JSON list of C-alpha atoms in Angstrom, two decimals:
[
{"chain": "Z", "resi": 1, "resn": "GLN", "atom": "CA", "xyz": [-15.43, -1.41, -9.85]},
{"chain": "Z", "resi": 2, "resn": "VAL", "atom": "CA", "xyz": [-13.43, -1.05, -6.58]},
{"chain": "Z", "resi": 3, "resn": "GLN", "atom": "CA", "xyz": [-13.34, 2.85, -5.05]},
{"chain": "Z", "resi": 4, "resn": "LEU", "atom": "CA", "xyz": [-9.83, 3.12, -2.93]},
{"chain": "Z", "resi": 5, "resn": "VAL", "atom": "CA", "xyz": [-9.15, 6.58, -0.82]},
{"chain": "Z", "resi": 6, "resn": "GLU", "atom": "CA", "xyz": [-5.97, 7.15, 1.03]},
{"chain": "Z", "resi": 7, "resn": "SER", "atom": "CA", "xyz": [-5.28, 9.42, 3.56]},
{"chain": "Z", "resi": 8, "resn": "GLY", "atom": "CA", "xyz": [-2.81, 9.36, 6.45]},
{"chain": "Z", "resi": 9, "resn": "GLY", "atom": "CA", "xyz": [0.13, 11.01, 4.72]},
{"chain": "Z", "resi": 10, "resn": "GLY", "atom": "CA", "xyz": [1.85, 13.80, 5.98]},
{"chain": "Z", "resi": 11, "resn": "LEU", "atom": "CA", "xyz": [5.81, 15.57, 6.87]},
{"chain": "Z", "resi": 12, "resn": "VAL", "atom": "CA", "xyz": [7.88, 13.68, 9.36]},
{"chain": "Z", "resi": 13, "resn": "GLN", "atom": "CA", "xyz": [10.96, 13.26, 10.98]},
{"chain": "Z", "resi": 14, "resn": "THR", "atom": "CA", "xyz": [14.00, 10.91, 10.18]},
{"chain": "Z", "resi": 15, "resn": "GLY", "atom": "CA", "xyz": [13.09, 7.98, 12.65]},
{"chain": "Z", "resi": 16, "resn": "GLY", "atom": "CA", "xyz": [9.40, 9.21, 12.75]},
{"chain": "Z", "resi": 17, "resn": "SER", "atom": "CA", "xyz": [6.09, 7.25, 12.46]},
{"chain": "Z", "resi": 18, "resn": "LEU", "atom": "CA", "xyz": [3.03, 7.32, 10.15]},
{"chain": "Z", "resi": 19, "resn": "ARG", "atom": "CA", "xyz": [0.20, 5.24, 9.47]},
{"chain": "Z", "resi": 20, "resn": "LEU", "atom": "CA", "xyz": [-2.00, 4.94, 6.31]},
{"chain": "Z", "resi": 21, "resn": "SER", "atom": "CA", "xyz": [-5.09, 4.69, 5.41]},
{"chain": "Z", "resi": 22, "resn": "CYS", "atom": "CA", "xyz": [-7.05, 3.09, 2.44]},
{"chain": "Z", "resi": 23, "resn": "VAL", "atom": "CA", "xyz": [-10.88, 3.06, 2.31]},
{"chain": "Z", "resi": 24, "resn": "TYR", "atom": "CA", "xyz": [-12.53, 0.72, 0.07]},
{"chain": "Z", "resi": 25, "resn": "SER", "atom": "CA", "xyz": [-15.67, -0.06, -1.04]},
{"chain": "Z", "resi": 26, "resn": "GLY", "atom": "CA", "xyz": [-17.38, -1.46, -4.32]},
{"chain": "Z", "resi": 27, "resn": "ARG", "atom": "CA", "xyz": [-16.97, -4.52, -5.74]},
{"chain": "Z", "resi": 28, "resn": "THR", "atom": "CA", "xyz": [-14.81, -6.05, -3.48]},
{"chain": "Z", "resi": 29, "resn": "PHE", "atom": "CA", "xyz": [-15.41, -9.86, -3.64]},
{"chain": "Z", "resi": 30, "resn": "SER", "atom": "CA", "xyz": [-13.16, -9.24, -7.09]},
{"chain": "Z", "resi": 31, "resn": "ILE", "atom": "CA", "xyz": [-9.96, -8.47, -4.64]},
{"chain": "Z", "resi": 32, "resn": "TYR", "atom": "CA", "xyz": [-7.41, -11.27, -4.43]},
{"chain": "Z", "resi": 33, "resn": "TYR", "atom": "CA", "xyz": [-4.63, -8.76, -2.89]},
{"chain": "Z", "resi": 34, "resn": "MET", "atom": "CA", "xyz": [-4.59, -5.19, -1.54]},
{"chain": "Z", "resi": 35, "resn": "GLY", "atom": "CA", "xyz": [-1.30, -3.43, -2.17]},
{"chain": "Z", "resi": 36, "resn": "TRP", "atom": "CA", "xyz": [0.88, -0.45, -1.41]},
{"chain": "Z", "resi": 37, "resn": "PHE", "atom": "CA", "xyz": [3.30, 0.92, -4.21]},
{"chain": "Z", "resi": 38, "resn": "ARG", "atom": "CA", "xyz": [4.88, 4.24, -3.98]},
{"chain": "Z", "resi": 39, "resn": "GLN", "atom": "CA", "xyz": [6.26, 6.84, -6.40]},
{"chain": "Z", "resi": 40, "resn": "ALA", "atom": "CA", "xyz": [9.50, 9.29, -6.06]},
{"chain": "Z", "resi": 41, "resn": "PRO", "atom": "CA", "xyz": [9.82, 12.29, -8.14]},
{"chain": "Z", "resi": 42, "resn": "GLY", "atom": "CA", "xyz": [11.66, 11.14, -11.24]},
{"chain": "Z", "resi": 43, "resn": "LYS", "atom": "CA", "xyz": [11.43, 7.27, -9.95]},
{"chain": "Z", "resi": 44, "resn": "GLU", "atom": "CA", "xyz": [9.28, 4.61, -11.00]},
{"chain": "Z", "resi": 45, "resn": "ARG", "atom": "CA", "xyz": [6.35, 3.07, -8.98]},
{"chain": "Z", "resi": 46, "resn": "GLU", "atom": "CA", "xyz": [7.85, 0.45, -6.88]},
{"chain": "Z", "resi": 47, "resn": "PHE", "atom": "CA", "xyz": [6.14, -2.31, -4.30]},
{"chain": "Z", "resi": 48, "resn": "VAL", "atom": "CA", "xyz": [5.88, -1.67, -1.02]},
{"chain": "Z", "resi": 49, "resn": "ALA", "atom": "CA", "xyz": [3.49, -3.96, 0.59]},
{"chain": "Z", "resi": 50, "resn": "ALA", "atom": "CA", "xyz": [0.48, -6.50, -0.24]},
{"chain": "Z", "resi": 51, "resn": "ILE", "atom": "CA", "xyz": [-1.94, -8.56, 1.53]},
{"chain": "Z", "resi": 52, "resn": "ARG", "atom": "CA", "xyz": [-4.05, -11.47, 0.47]},
{"chain": "Z", "resi": 53, "resn": "TRP", "atom": "CA", "xyz": [-8.03, -10.67, 0.49]},
{"chain": "Z", "resi": 54, "resn": "SER", "atom": "CA", "xyz": [-8.63, -13.82, 1.94]},
{"chain": "Z", "resi": 55, "resn": "GLY", "atom": "CA", "xyz": [-6.49, -15.32, 4.87]},
{"chain": "Z", "resi": 56, "resn": "SER", "atom": "CA", "xyz": [-3.53, -13.53, 6.70]},
{"chain": "Z", "resi": 57, "resn": "ASN", "atom": "CA", "xyz": [-0.56, -13.78, 4.11]},
{"chain": "Z", "resi": 58, "resn": "THR", "atom": "CA", "xyz": [1.62, -10.57, 3.85]},
{"chain": "Z", "resi": 59, "resn": "TYR", "atom": "CA", "xyz": [4.35, -9.61, 1.56]},
{"chain": "Z", "resi": 60, "resn": "TYR", "atom": "CA", "xyz": [6.93, -6.70, 1.36]},
{"chain": "Z", "resi": 61, "resn": "ALA", "atom": "CA", "xyz": [9.52, -5.33, -0.33]},
{"chain": "Z", "resi": 62, "resn": "ASP", "atom": "CA", "xyz": [13.41, -6.47, 0.80]},
{"chain": "Z", "resi": 63, "resn": "SER", "atom": "CA", "xyz": [13.50, -2.57, 2.15]},
{"chain": "Z", "resi": 64, "resn": "MET", "atom": "CA", "xyz": [10.15, -2.51, 4.19]},
{"chain": "Z", "resi": 65, "resn": "LYS", "atom": "CA", "xyz": [10.78, -5.25, 6.23]},
{"chain": "Z", "resi": 66, "resn": "GLY", "atom": "CA", "xyz": [10.74, -5.52, 9.45]},
{"chain": "Z", "resi": 67, "resn": "ARG", "atom": "CA", "xyz": [9.86, -1.11, 9.11]},
{"chain": "Z", "resi": 68, "resn": "PHE", "atom": "CA", "xyz": [6.59, -1.46, 7.63]},
{"chain": "Z", "resi": 69, "resn": "THR", "atom": "CA", "xyz": [3.65, -3.41, 8.34]},
{"chain": "Z", "resi": 70, "resn": "ILE", "atom": "CA", "xyz": [0.18, -4.21, 6.21]},
{"chain": "Z", "resi": 71, "resn": "SER", "atom": "CA", "xyz": [-3.13, -5.16, 7.72]},
{"chain": "Z", "resi": 72, "resn": "ARG", "atom": "CA", "xyz": [-6.75, -5.15, 6.76]},
{"chain": "Z", "resi": 73, "resn": "ASP", "atom": "CA", "xyz": [-9.85, -4.39, 8.70]},
{"chain": "Z", "resi": 74, "resn": "SER", "atom": "CA", "xyz": [-12.81, -5.98, 6.84]},
{"chain": "Z", "resi": 75, "resn": "ALA", "atom": "CA", "xyz": [-14.78, -4.80, 9.47]},
{"chain": "Z", "resi": 76, "resn": "LYS", "atom": "CA", "xyz": [-14.34, -0.94, 8.18]},
{"chain": "Z", "resi": 77, "resn": "ASN", "atom": "CA", "xyz": [-13.47, -2.03, 5.56]},
{"chain": "Z", "resi": 78, "resn": "THR", "atom": "CA", "xyz": [-10.05, -0.37, 5.72]},
{"chain": "Z", "resi": 79, "resn": "ALA", "atom": "CA", "xyz": [-6.49, -1.20, 4.64]},
{"chain": "Z", "resi": 80, "resn": "TYR", "atom": "CA", "xyz": [-3.07, -0.06, 6.14]},
{"chain": "Z", "resi": 81, "resn": "LEU", "atom": "CA", "xyz": [0.36, 0.72, 6.03]},
{"chain": "Z", "resi": 82, "resn": "GLN", "atom": "CA", "xyz": [1.96, 0.90, 9.61]},
{"chain": "Z", "resi": 83, "resn": "MET", "atom": "CA", "xyz": [5.20, 2.55, 8.48]},
{"chain": "Z", "resi": 84, "resn": "ASN", "atom": "CA", "xyz": [8.31, 3.13, 11.53]},
{"chain": "Z", "resi": 85, "resn": "SER", "atom": "CA", "xyz": [11.72, 4.10, 11.12]},
{"chain": "Z", "resi": 86, "resn": "LEU", "atom": "CA", "xyz": [10.83, 6.54, 8.31]},
{"chain": "Z", "resi": 87, "resn": "ASN", "atom": "CA", "xyz": [13.97, 8.02, 6.26]},
{"chain": "Z", "resi": 88, "resn": "PRO", "atom": "CA", "xyz": [14.04, 10.58, 3.98]},
{"chain": "Z", "resi": 89, "resn": "GLU", "atom": "CA", "xyz": [14.31, 7.35, 1.10]},
{"chain": "Z", "resi": 90, "resn": "ASP", "atom": "CA", "xyz": [11.00, 6.97, 2.05]},
{"chain": "Z", "resi": 91, "resn": "THR", "atom": "CA", "xyz": [9.59, 10.23, 0.69]},
{"chain": "Z", "resi": 92, "resn": "ALA", "atom": "CA", "xyz": [7.09, 9.82, -1.96]},
{"chain": "Z", "resi": 93, "resn": "VAL", "atom": "CA", "xyz": [3.64, 9.61, -2.83]},
{"chain": "Z", "resi": 94, "resn": "TYR", "atom": "CA", "xyz": [2.17, 5.95, -1.82]},
{"chain": "Z", "resi": 95, "resn": "TYR", "atom": "CA", "xyz": [-0.94, 4.12, -3.40]},
{"chain": "Z", "resi": 96, "resn": "CYS", "atom": "CA", "xyz": [-3.57, 1.72, -2.27]},
{"chain": "Z", "resi": 97, "resn": "ALA", "atom": "CA", "xyz": [-4.19, -1.01, -4.79]},
{"chain": "Z", "resi": 98, "resn": "ALA", "atom": "CA", "xyz": [-6.60, -3.71, -5.83]},
{"chain": "Z", "resi": 99, "resn": "ALA", "atom": "CA", "xyz": [-5.64, -6.34, -7.78]},
{"chain": "Z", "resi": 100, "resn": "ALA", "atom": "CA", "xyz": [-8.39, -9.11, -9.04]},
{"chain": "Z", "resi": 101, "resn": "SER", "atom": "CA", "xyz": [-5.67, -11.79, -9.56]},
{"chain": "Z", "resi": 102, "resn": "GLY", "atom": "CA", "xyz": [-1.83, -12.25, -10.50]},
{"chain": "Z", "resi": 103, "resn": "SER", "atom": "CA", "xyz": [1.57, -11.31, -8.41]},
{"chain": "Z", "resi": 104, "resn": "TYR", "atom": "CA", "xyz": [1.47, -8.61, -5.90]},
{"chain": "Z", "resi": 105, "resn": "TYR", "atom": "CA", "xyz": [4.34, -7.37, -6.50]},
{"chain": "Z", "resi": 106, "resn": "LEU", "atom": "CA", "xyz": [3.97, -5.76, -10.22]},
{"chain": "Z", "resi": 107, "resn": "ALA", "atom": "CA", "xyz": [1.78, -2.48, -10.39]},
{"chain": "Z", "resi": 108, "resn": "ARG", "atom": "CA", "xyz": [0.77, -3.78, -13.45]},
{"chain": "Z", "resi": 109, "resn": "ARG", "atom": "CA", "xyz": [-1.63, -6.30, -12.32]},
{"chain": "Z", "resi": 110, "resn": "TYR", "atom": "CA", "xyz": [-3.54, -4.09, -10.41]},
{"chain": "Z", "resi": 111, "resn": "ASP", "atom": "CA", "xyz": [-6.76, -3.08, -11.41]},
{"chain": "Z", "resi": 112, "resn": "TYR", "atom": "CA", "xyz": [-7.50, -0.39, -8.98]},
{"chain": "Z", "resi": 113, "resn": "TRP", "atom": "CA", "xyz": [-6.00, 2.81, -7.81]},
{"chain": "Z", "resi": 114, "resn": "GLY", "atom": "CA", "xyz": [-6.50, 5.17, -4.84]},
{"chain": "Z", "resi": 115, "resn": "GLN", "atom": "CA", "xyz": [-5.27, 9.03, -5.65]},
{"chain": "Z", "resi": 116, "resn": "GLY", "atom": "CA", "xyz": [-2.08, 8.76, -3.54]},
{"chain": "Z", "resi": 117, "resn": "THR", "atom": "CA", "xyz": [-1.10, 10.20, -0.35]},
{"chain": "Z", "resi": 118, "resn": "GLN", "atom": "CA", "xyz": [2.02, 12.15, 0.11]},
{"chain": "Z", "resi": 119, "resn": "VAL", "atom": "CA", "xyz": [4.91, 11.29, 2.72]},
{"chain": "Z", "resi": 120, "resn": "THR", "atom": "CA", "xyz": [7.72, 13.52, 2.89]},
{"chain": "Z", "resi": 121, "resn": "VAL", "atom": "CA", "xyz": [10.61, 12.55, 5.94]},
{"chain": "Z", "resi": 122, "resn": "SER", "atom": "CA", "xyz": [12.87, 15.44, 6.93]},
{"chain": "Z", "resi": 123, "resn": "SER", "atom": "CA", "xyz": [16.03, 14.50, 7.71]}
]
């Protein structure tokens, strides 16, 4: 089992920034990707970004490229999502997830999920 706990969400104005954190614990040796997804009301959960557990490969959804940055600090057992230039369309619950294998952009390939943290961007 892998446990994930997100934090860092909140209310921010358009153009502002937030940094989300995801503390992980448990059987982390089984992790292949760490990912961030988001879900807005009435919409499906969508891929935001992912990072390979080994190495530094990172992946982003097209609409997040250049604005969001995913990173991981192994010493702190924490993954981060730095979000800049936020706009109201970024309003959603953001989830941290861990996958043992498979495609990094598919939510169904992730085995463990955090509880989510709300991000609200006001216009």
